[in-house]
PDB file of C-alpha atoms in Angstrom:
ATOM      1  CA  MET A 149      20.723 -51.584  16.520  1.00 62.00           C
ATOM      2  CA  SER A 150      19.874 -55.082  15.515  1.00 70.00           C
ATOM      3  CA  ASN A 151      21.359 -57.728  17.337  1.00 82.00           C
ATOM      4  CA  HIS A 152      23.470 -58.482  13.984  1.00 93.00           C
ATOM      5  CA  PRO A 153      24.406 -55.288  13.112  1.00 98.00           C
ATOM      6  CA  LEU A 154      25.998 -54.802   9.317  1.00 99.00           C
ATOM      7  CA  VAL A 155      29.629 -55.013   9.423  1.00 99.00           C
ATOM      8  CA  SER A 156      31.607 -53.338   6.626  1.00 99.00           C
ATOM      9  CA  ILE A 157      34.877 -55.081   5.672  1.00 99.00           C
ATOM     10  CA  ALA A 158      37.344 -52.346   3.509  1.00 99.00           C
ATOM     11  CA  ILE A 159      39.768 -54.534   1.632  1.00 98.00           C
ATOM     12  CA  CYS A 160      42.713 -52.749  -0.089  1.00 98.00           C
ATOM     13  CA  THR A 161      44.267 -54.557  -2.947  1.00 98.00           C
ATOM     14  CA  TYR A 162      47.328 -53.994  -4.878  1.00 97.00           C
ATOM     15  CA  ASN A 163      49.354 -56.504  -6.808  1.00 97.00           C
ATOM     16  CA  GLY A 164      48.326 -59.340  -4.103  1.00 96.00           C
ATOM     17  CA  ALA A 165      47.200 -61.920  -6.270  1.00 97.00           C
ATOM     18  CA  LEU A 166      49.524 -64.346  -4.643  1.00 96.00           C
ATOM     19  CA  HIS A 167      47.793 -64.435  -0.935  1.00 96.00           C
ATOM     20  CA  LEU A 168      44.431 -62.841  -1.698  1.00 97.00           C
ATOM     21  CA  GLU A 169      42.264 -65.794  -2.410  1.00 98.00           C
ATOM     22  CA  GLU A 170      43.332 -67.118   1.087  1.00 97.00           C
ATOM     23  CA  GLN A 171      42.441 -64.142   2.711  1.00 98.00           C
ATOM     24  CA  LEU A 172      39.211 -64.051   0.955  1.00 98.00           C
ATOM     25  CA  GLU A 173      37.893 -67.377   1.718  1.00 98.00           C
ATOM     26  CA  SER A 174      38.677 -66.707   5.449  1.00 98.00           C
ATOM     27  CA  ILE A 175      36.198 -63.672   5.071  1.00 99.00           C
ATOM     28  CA  ILE A 176      33.418 -65.018   3.268  1.00 99.00           C
ATOM     29  CA  ASN A 177      32.935 -67.920   5.739  1.00 99.00           C
ATOM     30  CA  GLN A 178      33.347 -65.722   8.360  1.00 99.00           C
ATOM     31  CA  SER A 179      30.547 -67.360  11.421  1.00 98.00           C
ATOM     32  CA  TYR A 180      29.061 -64.060  11.331  1.00 98.00           C
ATOM     33  CA  LYS A 181      27.135 -63.283   7.940  1.00 98.00           C
ATOM     34  CA  ASN A 182      25.779 -59.894   7.896  1.00 98.00           C
ATOM     35  CA  LEU A 183      29.017 -58.472   5.830  1.00 99.00           C
ATOM     36  CA  GLU A 184      29.278 -55.536   3.501  1.00 99.00           C
ATOM     37  CA  ILE A 185      32.966 -56.365   1.754  1.00 99.00           C
ATOM     38  CA  ILE A 186      34.386 -53.534  -0.175  1.00 99.00           C
ATOM     39  CA  ILE A 187      37.399 -54.148  -2.045  1.00 99.00           C
ATOM     40  CA  VAL A 188      39.266 -51.262  -3.603  1.00 99.00           C
ATOM     41  CA  ASP A 189      41.783 -52.229  -5.724  1.00 98.00           C
ATOM     42  CA  ASP A 190      44.753 -49.740  -5.897  1.00 98.00           C
ATOM     43  CA  VAL A 191      45.562 -50.148 -10.415  1.00 97.00           C
ATOM     44  CA  SER A 192      46.882 -53.631  -9.529  1.00 97.00           C
ATOM     45  CA  SER A 193      49.244 -54.810 -12.376  1.00 97.00           C
ATOM     46  CA  ASP A 194      48.463 -59.024 -11.505  1.00 97.00           C
ATOM     47  CA  GLU A 195      45.595 -61.117 -11.734  1.00 98.00           C
ATOM     48  CA  THR A 196      44.348 -59.047  -8.125  1.00 98.00           C
ATOM     49  CA  LEU A 197      41.559 -57.487  -9.652  1.00 98.00           C
ATOM     50  CA  SER A 198      40.446 -60.701 -11.704  1.00 98.00           C
ATOM     51  CA  ILE A 199      40.482 -62.927  -8.512  1.00 98.00           C
ATOM     52  CA  SER A 200      38.246 -60.048  -6.902  1.00 98.00           C
ATOM     53  CA  ASN A 201      35.921 -60.190  -9.457  1.00 98.00           C
ATOM     54  CA  LYS A 202      35.738 -63.779  -9.501  1.00 98.00           C
ATOM     55  CA  PHE A 203      34.766 -63.598  -5.699  1.00 99.00           C
ATOM     56  CA  SER A 204      32.351 -60.812  -6.242  1.00 99.00           C
ATOM     57  CA  ALA A 205      30.777 -62.869  -8.973  1.00 99.00           C
ATOM     58  CA  ALA A 206      30.046 -65.807  -6.427  1.00 98.00           C
ATOM     59  CA  ASP A 207      29.357 -63.976  -3.123  1.00 98.00           C
ATOM     60  CA  LYS A 208      26.638 -60.234  -3.181  1.00 98.00           C
ATOM     61  CA  ARG A 209      28.025 -58.929  -0.283  1.00 99.00           C
ATOM     62  CA  ILE A 210      31.050 -58.436  -2.163  1.00 99.00           C
ATOM     63  CA  THR A 211      31.421 -55.099  -4.163  1.00 99.00           C
ATOM     64  CA  VAL A 212      34.923 -54.140  -6.183  1.00 99.00           C
ATOM     65  CA  TYR A 213      36.090 -50.642  -6.928  1.00 98.00           C
ATOM     66  CA  PRO A 214      39.106 -50.559  -9.283  1.00 98.00           C
ATOM     67  CA  ASN A 215      40.983 -47.233  -8.803  1.00 98.00           C
ATOM     68  CA  LYS A 216      41.585 -45.184 -12.219  1.00 97.00           C
ATOM     69  CA  VAL A 217      44.876 -44.147 -10.913  1.00 98.00           C
ATOM     70  CA  ASN A 218      47.302 -45.008  -7.808  1.00 97.00           C
ATOM     71  CA  LEU A 219      46.543 -43.615  -4.404  1.00 97.00           C
ATOM     72  CA  GLY A 220      48.841 -45.199  -2.223  1.00 96.00           C
ATOM     73  CA  TYR A 221      48.443 -47.395   0.981  1.00 95.00           C
ATOM     74  CA  VAL A 222      47.552 -44.816   3.171  1.00 97.00           C
ATOM     75  CA  LYS A 223      44.377 -42.776   0.806  1.00 97.00           C
ATOM     76  CA  ASN A 224      43.514 -46.311  -0.437  1.00 98.00           C
ATOM     77  CA  PHE A 225      42.409 -46.854   2.878  1.00 98.00           C
ATOM     78  CA  GLU A 226      40.516 -43.965   3.297  1.00 98.00           C
ATOM     79  CA  SER A 227      38.812 -44.357  -0.238  1.00 98.00           C
ATOM     80  CA  ALA A 228      37.501 -48.006   1.072  1.00 98.00           C
ATOM     81  CA  ILE A 229      36.488 -46.784   4.716  1.00 99.00           C
ATOM     82  CA  SER A 230      34.755 -43.813   2.629  1.00 98.00           C
ATOM     83  CA  LEU A 231      32.567 -46.358   0.640  1.00 99.00           C
ATOM     84  CA  CYS A 232      31.636 -48.324   3.517  1.00 99.00           C
ATOM     85  CA  SER A 233      27.675 -48.374   5.034  1.00 98.00           C
ATOM     86  CA  GLY A 234      27.539 -50.554   7.900  1.00 98.00           C
ATOM     87  CA  ASP A 235      27.241 -49.833  11.558  1.00 98.00           C
ATOM     88  CA  PHE A 236      31.263 -51.157  12.273  1.00 99.00           C
ATOM     89  CA  ILE A 237      34.094 -51.200   9.818  1.00 99.00           C
ATOM     90  CA  ALA A 238      36.646 -53.700  10.194  1.00 99.00           C
ATOM     91  CA  LEU A 239      39.734 -53.220   7.955  1.00 99.00           C
ATOM     92  CA  CYS A 240      41.585 -56.103   5.922  1.00 98.00           C
ATOM     93  CA  ASP A 241      44.835 -56.504   4.195  1.00 95.00           C
ATOM     94  CA  GLN A 242      45.314 -58.376   1.401  1.00 95.00           C
ATOM     95  CA  ASP A 243      47.524 -61.162   2.436  1.00 94.00           C
ATOM     96  CA  ASP A 244      46.576 -62.555   6.419  1.00 95.00           C
ATOM     97  CA  ILE A 245      44.323 -65.020   7.424  1.00 97.00           C
ATOM     98  CA  TRP A 246      41.500 -64.405   9.615  1.00 98.00           C
ATOM     99  CA  GLN A 247      39.928 -66.832  12.143  1.00 98.00           C
ATOM    100  CA  LEU A 248      36.662 -67.618  11.301  1.00 98.00           C
ATOM    101  CA  ASP A 249      35.096 -66.184  14.499  1.00 98.00           C
ATOM    102  CA  LYS A 250      36.900 -62.702  14.417  1.00 99.00           C
ATOM    103  CA  ILE A 251      34.054 -60.711  13.401  1.00 99.00           C
ATOM    104  CA  GLN A 252      31.632 -62.662  15.732  1.00 99.00           C
ATOM    105  CA  LEU A 253      33.620 -61.917  18.814  1.00 99.00           C
ATOM    106  CA  GLN A 254      34.597 -58.070  18.067  1.00 99.00           C
ATOM    107  CA  VAL A 255      30.892 -57.650  17.568  1.00 99.00           C
ATOM    108  CA  ASP A 256      30.252 -59.275  21.445  1.00 98.00           C
ATOM    109  CA  ALA A 257      33.022 -57.709  22.437  1.00 98.00           C
ATOM    110  CA  ILE A 258      32.811 -53.809  21.187  1.00 98.00           C
ATOM    111  CA  GLY A 259      30.145 -52.807  24.095  1.00 97.00           C
ATOM    112  CA  ASN A 260      29.746 -48.864  23.967  1.00 98.00           C
ATOM    113  CA  ALA A 261      33.668 -48.417  22.994  1.00 99.00           C
ATOM    114  CA  ALA A 262      34.740 -46.634  19.575  1.00 99.00           C
ATOM    115  CA  LEU A 263      36.902 -49.663  18.422  1.00 99.00           C
ATOM    116  CA  VAL A 264      37.794 -53.219  19.645  1.00 99.00           C
ATOM    117  CA  TYR A 265      40.929 -55.062  18.131  1.00 99.00           C
ATOM    118  CA  HIS A 266      42.784 -58.547  19.087  1.00 99.00           C
ATOM    119  CA  ASP A 267      46.074 -60.202  19.293  1.00 98.00           C
ATOM    120  CA  SER A 268      47.616 -61.173  16.059  1.00 98.00           C
ATOM    121  CA  GLU A 269      49.901 -64.124  14.965  1.00 97.00           C
ATOM    122  CA  PHE A 270      52.957 -63.758  13.170  1.00 97.00           C
ATOM    123  CA  VAL A 271      53.616 -66.065  10.351  1.00 96.00           C
ATOM    124  CA  SER A 272      56.232 -66.422   7.738  1.00 94.00           C
ATOM    125  CA  GLU A 273      55.539 -66.125   3.613  1.00 92.00           C
ATOM    126  CA  GLU A 274      54.172 -69.366   3.237  1.00 91.00           C
ATOM    127  CA  GLY A 275      51.933 -68.870   6.468  1.00 91.00           C
ATOM    128  CA  ILE A 276      54.275 -70.655   8.539  1.00 94.00           C
ATOM    129  CA  SER A 277      54.043 -69.729  12.130  1.00 94.00           C
ATOM    130  CA  LEU A 278      56.825 -67.869  13.784  1.00 95.00           C
ATOM    131  CA  ASN A 279      56.346 -68.527  17.190  1.00 95.00           C
ATOM    132  CA  SER A 280      55.185 -64.687  17.985  1.00 96.00           C
ATOM    133  CA  LYS A 281      52.218 -62.529  18.968  1.00 97.00           C
ATOM    134  CA  ILE A 282      52.410 -58.697  18.463  1.00 97.00           C
ATOM    135  CA  SER A 283      51.356 -58.862  22.318  1.00 97.00           C
ATOM    136  CA  ASP A 284      55.142 -60.079  22.747  1.00 96.00           C
ATOM    137  CA  ILE A 285      56.584 -57.097  21.520  1.00 95.00           C
ATOM    138  CA  LEU A 286      54.099 -54.551  22.655  1.00 96.00           C
ATOM    139  CA  ASN A 287      51.673 -53.719  25.863  1.00 97.00           C
ATOM    140  CA  MET A 288      48.108 -53.784  24.224  1.00 98.00           C
ATOM    141  CA  TYR A 289      46.243 -50.865  25.709  1.00 98.00           C
ATOM    142  CA  GLN A 290      42.587 -50.871  26.476  1.00 98.00           C
ATOM    143  CA  GLY A 291      41.171 -47.499  27.708  1.00 98.00           C
ATOM    144  CA  ASN A 292      40.317 -43.945  26.587  1.00 96.00           C
ATOM    145  CA  SER A 293      43.337 -42.233  27.052  1.00 97.00           C
ATOM    146  CA  SER A 294      45.083 -40.976  23.989  1.00 98.00           C
ATOM    147  CA  LEU A 295      48.537 -40.459  25.233  1.00 98.00           C
ATOM    148  CA  PRO A 296      49.814 -43.830  24.558  1.00 97.00           C
ATOM    149  CA  PHE A 297      49.168 -43.004  20.891  1.00 97.00           C
ATOM    150  CA  LEU A 298      51.255 -39.849  21.014  1.00 96.00           C
ATOM    151  CA  PHE A 299      54.672 -42.047  20.498  1.00 93.00           C
ATOM    152  CA  TYR A 300      53.751 -45.543  19.661  1.00 94.00           C
ATOM    153  CA  ASN A 301      50.576 -47.432  18.479  1.00 96.00           C
ATOM    154  CA  CYS A 302      49.696 -51.180  18.837  1.00 97.00           C
ATOM    155  CA  ILE A 303      46.719 -51.283  16.619  1.00 98.00           C
ATOM    156  CA  SER A 304      47.276 -52.802  13.423  1.00 96.00           C
ATOM    157  CA  GLY A 305      44.664 -51.895  10.713  1.00 97.00           C
ATOM    158  CA  HIS A 306      43.521 -55.725  10.053  1.00 98.00           C
ATOM    159  CA  SER A 307      42.987 -56.234  13.863  1.00 98.00           C
ATOM    160  CA  LEU A 308      40.527 -53.306  14.503  1.00 99.00           C
ATOM    161  CA  MET A 309      36.860 -52.984  14.115  1.00 99.00           C
ATOM    162  CA  MET A 310      35.158 -49.596  14.485  1.00 99.00           C
ATOM    163  CA  ARG A 311      31.933 -47.666  14.809  1.00 99.00           C
ATOM    164  CA  THR A 312      31.273 -46.122  11.786  1.00 99.00           C
ATOM    165  CA  SER A 313      30.608 -42.648  13.136  1.00 98.00           C
ATOM    166  CA  LEU A 314      33.764 -42.576  14.318  1.00 98.00           C
ATOM    167  CA  ARG A 315      35.404 -41.910  10.458  1.00 98.00           C
ATOM    168  CA  ASP A 316      34.542 -38.480  10.810  1.00 97.00           C
ATOM    169  CA  LYS A 317      37.071 -37.791  13.514  1.00 97.00           C
ATOM    170  CA  PHE A 318      40.122 -39.136  11.207  1.00 97.00           C
ATOM    171  CA  ILE A 319      38.900 -38.756   7.711  1.00 97.00           C
ATOM    172  CA  PRO A 320      40.825 -36.914   5.816  1.00 97.00           C
ATOM    173  CA  LEU A 321      43.865 -39.362   6.586  1.00 97.00           C
ATOM    174  CA  ASP A 322      47.580 -37.689   6.147  1.00 95.00           C
ATOM    175  CA  LYS A 323      49.479 -40.041   3.828  1.00 93.00           C
ATOM    176  CA  LYS A 324      52.244 -39.281   6.437  1.00 92.00           C
ATOM    177  CA  TYR A 325      51.209 -41.224   8.799  1.00 93.00           C
ATOM    178  CA  TYR A 326      49.856 -44.880   8.998  1.00 94.00           C
ATOM    179  CA  HIS A 327      46.041 -44.647   8.740  1.00 96.00           C
ATOM    180  CA  ASP A 328      45.609 -47.211  11.522  1.00 97.00           C
ATOM    181  CA  TRP A 329      47.943 -44.979  13.956  1.00 97.00           C
ATOM    182  CA  ALA A 330      45.484 -41.950  13.156  1.00 97.00           C
ATOM    183  CA  ILE A 331      42.216 -44.219  14.180  1.00 98.00           C
ATOM    184  CA  ALA A 332      43.642 -45.507  17.182  1.00 98.00           C
ATOM    185  CA  PHE A 333      44.360 -41.910  18.613  1.00 98.00           C
ATOM    186  CA  ALA A 334      40.905 -40.766  17.271  1.00 98.00           C
ATOM    187  CA  ALA A 335      39.314 -43.822  18.950  1.00 98.00           C
ATOM    188  CA  ALA A 336      40.889 -43.213  22.430  1.00 98.00           C
ATOM    189  CA  GLU A 337      39.548 -39.312  21.818  1.00 97.00           C
ATOM    190  CA  ASN A 338      35.862 -40.783  21.160  1.00 98.00           C
ATOM    191  CA  GLY A 339      34.691 -43.250  23.060  1.00 98.00           C
ATOM    192  CA  GLY A 340      37.961 -45.257  23.833  1.00 98.00           C
ATOM    193  CA  ILE A 341      38.982 -48.802  23.178  1.00 99.00           C
ATOM    194  CA  LYS A 342      38.349 -52.370  23.873  1.00 99.00           C
ATOM    195  CA  TYR A 343      40.568 -54.911  23.536  1.00 99.00           C
ATOM    196  CA  ILE A 344      40.614 -59.108  23.159  1.00 99.00           C
ATOM    197  CA  ASP A 345      43.179 -61.095  24.512  1.00 98.00           C
ATOM    198  CA  LYS A 346      43.269 -63.721  21.469  1.00 98.00           C
ATOM    199  CA  ALA A 347      45.274 -63.707  18.164  1.00 98.00           C
ATOM    200  CA  LEU A 348      42.486 -63.262  15.598  1.00 98.00           C
ATOM    201  CA  VAL A 349      44.553 -63.084  13.019  1.00 98.00           C
ATOM    202  CA  LYS A 350      47.529 -64.666  11.030  1.00 97.00           C
ATOM    203  CA  TYR A 351      49.526 -61.722  10.093  1.00 97.00           C
ATOM    204  CA  ARG A 352      52.154 -62.426   6.970  1.00 95.00           C
ATOM    205  CA  GLN A 353      55.435 -60.901   7.318  1.00 93.00           C
ATOM    206  CA  HIS A 354      57.202 -59.690   3.890  1.00 81.00           C
ATOM    207  CA  ALA A 355      61.063 -58.866   3.066  1.00 71.00           C
ATOM    208  CA  ASP A 356      59.657 -55.847   1.953  1.00 58.00           C
ATOM    209  CA  SER A 357      56.484 -54.917   3.570  1.00 52.00           C
ATOM    210  CA  ASN A 358      55.714 -51.885   5.148  1.00 48.00           C
ATOM    211  CA  THR A 359      53.603 -53.519   7.705  1.00 50.00           C
ATOM    212  CA  ASP A 360      56.277 -56.055   8.473  1.00 51.00           C
ATOM    213  CA  ILE A 361      56.318 -55.251  12.194  1.00 52.00           C
ATOM    214  CA  LEU A 362      59.082 -57.819  13.038  1.00 53.00           C
ATOM    215  CA  ARG A 363      61.073 -56.031  10.245  1.00 49.00           C
ATOM    216  CA  ILE A 364      60.368 -52.228  11.308  1.00 44.00           C
ATOM    217  CA  LYS A 365      60.846 -53.053  15.030  1.00 46.00           C
ATOM    218  CA  LYS A 366      64.467 -54.692  14.230  1.00 47.00           C
ATOM    219  CA  GLU A 367      65.609 -51.616  12.034  1.00 47.00           C
ATOM    220  CA  LYS A 368      64.297 -49.113  15.104  1.00 42.00           C
ATOM    221  CA  LEU A 369      66.158 -50.824  17.546  1.00 39.00           C
ATOM    222  CA  LYS A 370      68.894 -50.785  15.311  1.00 42.00           C
ATOM    223  CA  LYS A 371      68.375 -46.608  14.961  1.00 39.00           C
ATOM    224  CA  SER A 372      67.875 -45.956  18.288  1.00 37.00           C
ATOM    225  CA  LYS A 373      71.227 -46.827  19.367  1.00 37.00           C
ATOM    226  CA  ILE A 374      72.257 -43.911  17.518  1.00 31.00           C
ATOM    227  CA  LYS A 375      69.328 -41.392  17.953  1.00 39.00           C
ATOM    228  CA  PHE A 376      65.729 -41.720  19.838  1.00 41.00           C
ATOM    229  CA  ASN A 377      63.610 -40.641  17.351  1.00 50.00           C
ATOM    230  CA  GLU A 378      59.976 -41.571  18.871  1.00 61.00           C
ATOM    231  CA  ILE A 379      58.945 -38.072  19.471  1.00 75.00           C
ATOM    232  CA  GLN A 380      57.791 -36.710  16.324  1.00 87.00           C
ATOM    233  CA  PRO A 381      56.642 -32.882  16.118  1.00 91.00           C
ATOM    234  CA  GLU A 382      54.896 -33.271  12.687  1.00 92.00           C
ATOM    235  CA  TRP A 383      52.771 -36.175  14.134  1.00 94.00           C
ATOM    236  CA  LEU A 384      52.280 -34.594  17.478  1.00 95.00           C
ATOM    237  CA  ARG A 385      51.107 -31.537  15.880  1.00 95.00           C
ATOM    238  CA  SER A 386      48.208 -33.709  13.864  1.00 95.00           C
ATOM    239  CA  CYS A 387      47.401 -35.018  17.747  1.00 97.00           C
ATOM    240  CA  TYR A 388      47.173 -31.379  18.848  1.00 97.00           C
ATOM    241  CA  ASN A 389      44.892 -30.888  16.257  1.00 95.00           C
ATOM    242  CA  LYS A 390      42.355 -33.840  16.972  1.00 95.00           C
ATOM    243  CA  THR A 391      42.394 -33.692  20.682  1.00 96.00           C
ATOM    244  CA  ILE A 392      40.104 -32.736  22.618  1.00 91.00           C
ATOM    245  CA  LEU A 393      41.357 -33.714  26.278  1.00 89.00           C
ATOM    246  CA  HIS A 394      45.049 -33.189  26.081  1.00 96.00           C
ATOM    247  CA  LYS A 395      45.385 -29.902  23.762  1.00 97.00           C
ATOM    248  CA  ARG A 396      47.566 -27.988  26.414  1.00 97.00           C
ATOM    249  CA  TYR A 397      49.726 -30.891  27.495  1.00 98.00           C
ATOM    250  CA  ILE A 398      50.419 -31.602  23.729  1.00 97.00           C
ATOM    251  CA  ALA A 399      51.205 -27.932  22.983  1.00 97.00           C
ATOM    252  CA  ASP A 400      53.876 -27.563  25.972  1.00 97.00           C
ATOM    253  CA  ILE A 401      55.761 -30.671  24.709  1.00 96.00           C
ATOM    254  CA  LEU A 402      55.521 -29.088  21.290  1.00 96.00           C
ATOM    255  CA  SER A 403      57.180 -26.203  22.800  1.00 96.00           C
ATOM    256  CA  CYS A 404      60.079 -27.424  23.479  1.00 95.00           C
ATOM    257  CA  PHE A 405      61.057 -28.177  19.944  1.00 93.00           C
ATOM    258  CA  THR A 406      62.655 -26.106  17.354  1.00 90.00           C
ATOM    259  CA  ASP A 407      61.052 -25.778  13.786  1.00 85.00           C
ATOM    260  CA  ASP A 408      63.978 -28.658  12.359  1.00 83.00           C
ATOM    261  CA  ARG A 409      62.554 -31.179  15.208  1.00 84.00           C
ATOM    262  CA  LYS A 410      65.241 -30.538  17.534  1.00 88.00           C
ATOM    263  CA  ILE A 411      64.814 -29.998  21.251  1.00 92.00           C
ATOM    264  CA  LYS A 412      65.763 -26.719  22.363  1.00 93.00           C
ATOM    265  CA  ASN A 413      68.811 -26.803  24.637  1.00 92.00           C
ATOM    266  CA  ASP A 414      67.146 -24.946  27.325  1.00 94.00           C
ATOM    267  CA  SER A 415      63.757 -26.779  27.162  1.00 95.00           C
ATOM    268  CA  ARG A 416      65.256 -30.407  27.832  1.00 95.00           C
ATOM    269  CA  PHE A 417      64.470 -30.116  31.271  1.00 96.00           C
ATOM    270  CA  ARG A 418      61.275 -28.647  31.070  1.00 96.00           C
ATOM    271  CA  LEU A 419      60.663 -32.204  28.485  1.00 96.00           C
ATOM    272  CA  PHE A 420      62.087 -34.537  30.891  1.00 96.00           C
ATOM    273  CA  SER A 421      59.553 -33.225  33.526  1.00 97.00           C
ATOM    274  CA  LEU A 422      56.518 -33.303  31.018  1.00 97.00           C
ATOM    275  CA  LEU A 423      57.236 -36.869  29.827  1.00 96.00           C
ATOM    276  CA  VAL A 424      58.074 -38.187  33.397  1.00 96.00           C
ATOM    277  CA  LYS A 425      54.666 -36.431  34.742  1.00 95.00           C
ATOM    278  CA  ASN A 426      52.888 -38.999  32.449  1.00 96.00           C
ATOM    279  CA  PHE A 427      55.117 -41.765  31.687  1.00 94.00           C
ATOM    280  CA  ASN A 428      53.017 -44.928  32.590  1.00 94.00           C
ATOM    281  CA  LEU A 429      50.800 -43.971  29.811  1.00 96.00           C
ATOM    282  CA  LEU A 430      52.453 -42.453  27.131  1.00 96.00           C
ATOM    283  CA  PHE A 431      55.090 -45.442  27.289  1.00 95.00           C
ATOM    284  CA  TYR A 432      52.437 -47.868  28.279  1.00 96.00           C
ATOM    285  CA  LEU A 433      53.578 -49.928  25.206  1.00 96.00           C
ATOM    286  CA  LYS A 434      56.882 -50.572  25.298  1.00 93.00           C
ATOM    287  CA  LYS A 435      58.197 -53.281  27.110  1.00 92.00           C
ATOM    288  CA  LYS A 436      60.017 -52.269  29.856  1.00 90.00           C
ATOM    289  CA  ASN A 437      60.098 -51.808  33.260  1.00 92.00           C
ATOM    290  CA  PHE A 438      59.635 -48.762  35.546  1.00 91.00           C
ATOM    291  CA  PHE A 439      63.458 -47.847  35.585  1.00 93.00           C
ATOM    292  CA  SER A 440      63.973 -48.982  32.033  1.00 93.00           C
ATOM    293  CA  LYS A 441      61.223 -46.598  31.296  1.00 92.00           C
ATOM    294  CA  LEU A 442      62.831 -43.435  33.292  1.00 93.00           C
ATOM    295  CA  ASN A 443      66.021 -43.730  31.856  1.00 92.00           C
ATOM    296  CA  TYR A 444      64.758 -44.113  28.000  1.00 91.00           C
ATOM    297  CA  ILE A 445      63.198 -40.677  28.757  1.00 93.00           C
ATOM    298  CA  ARG A 446      66.460 -39.405  30.248  1.00 93.00           C
ATOM    299  CA  LYS A 447      67.987 -40.611  27.047  1.00 90.00           C
ATOM    300  CA  MET A 448      65.331 -39.100  24.781  1.00 89.00           C
ATOM    301  CA  CYS A 449      65.787 -35.447  26.369  1.00 92.00           C
ATOM    302  CA  PHE A 450      69.077 -35.047  26.869  1.00 88.00           C
ATOM    303  CA  ARG A 451      70.847 -36.288  23.340  1.00 74.00           C
ATOM    304  CA  LEU A 452      72.912 -34.709  21.565  1.00 57.00           C
ATOM    305  CA  ASP A 453      71.136 -33.800  18.205  1.00 54.00           C
TER     306      ASP A 453
END
């Protein structure tokens, strides 16, 4: 591979005219220059496509692909990823701000891993720092076990850069699940994950966004007081179909559930034992101490459905 491999940046847009120019400026001005920039627009009704075409006309590295029909968030990313031809692929939202050395640092750091990602700083819709990072909410994982991604995900799409060879391990994407979660699981299974302990993106938070982590976390905390729902059998079945290393273990967890996602009454102690067996990895991403994690597992397994 060249010392300056081609990095494809897959950008998905949909009615993002308000912040798109700022995002694109932070990409075309990256210190790493060997870029292929793929923009796939999902039938925007505002000026998003016009802005994208303006940037494409001024920078030959940019190619714009307008969809004929709306694909939705996950399938649009699948389309954009499929169009990339570089040695590496980085994903990009339409409204964040990248540090200008983001791609260079990721190229330097990936080594032999399948994927490298970094921390991100939360900012308001106006771009003002919220004095918080993703690493303040979640422990950030580095390694080659997929177990931390059975229940949680710490890798946001905008933060990851992966080897293009990983693509075949997660496409087609299931639109029921976030694309970055599926990619994280595949990377852990197929070469491992590296982490850069720097906030290389200003991650814009919106009141109505599916990617507003601060809002989603608050909503999950409210729900968790009523019902612990981190175990998602449908997602586990997807992981079972993809895993190389943990097929038997995931099958054992799934066997503790009924067809309607409830824990079988006669399997609660077995499920507790299975989760405790690997709790350091399964619950690595949660910001809880040893005893809190054990108590959390107890509540998950012995709740009343």
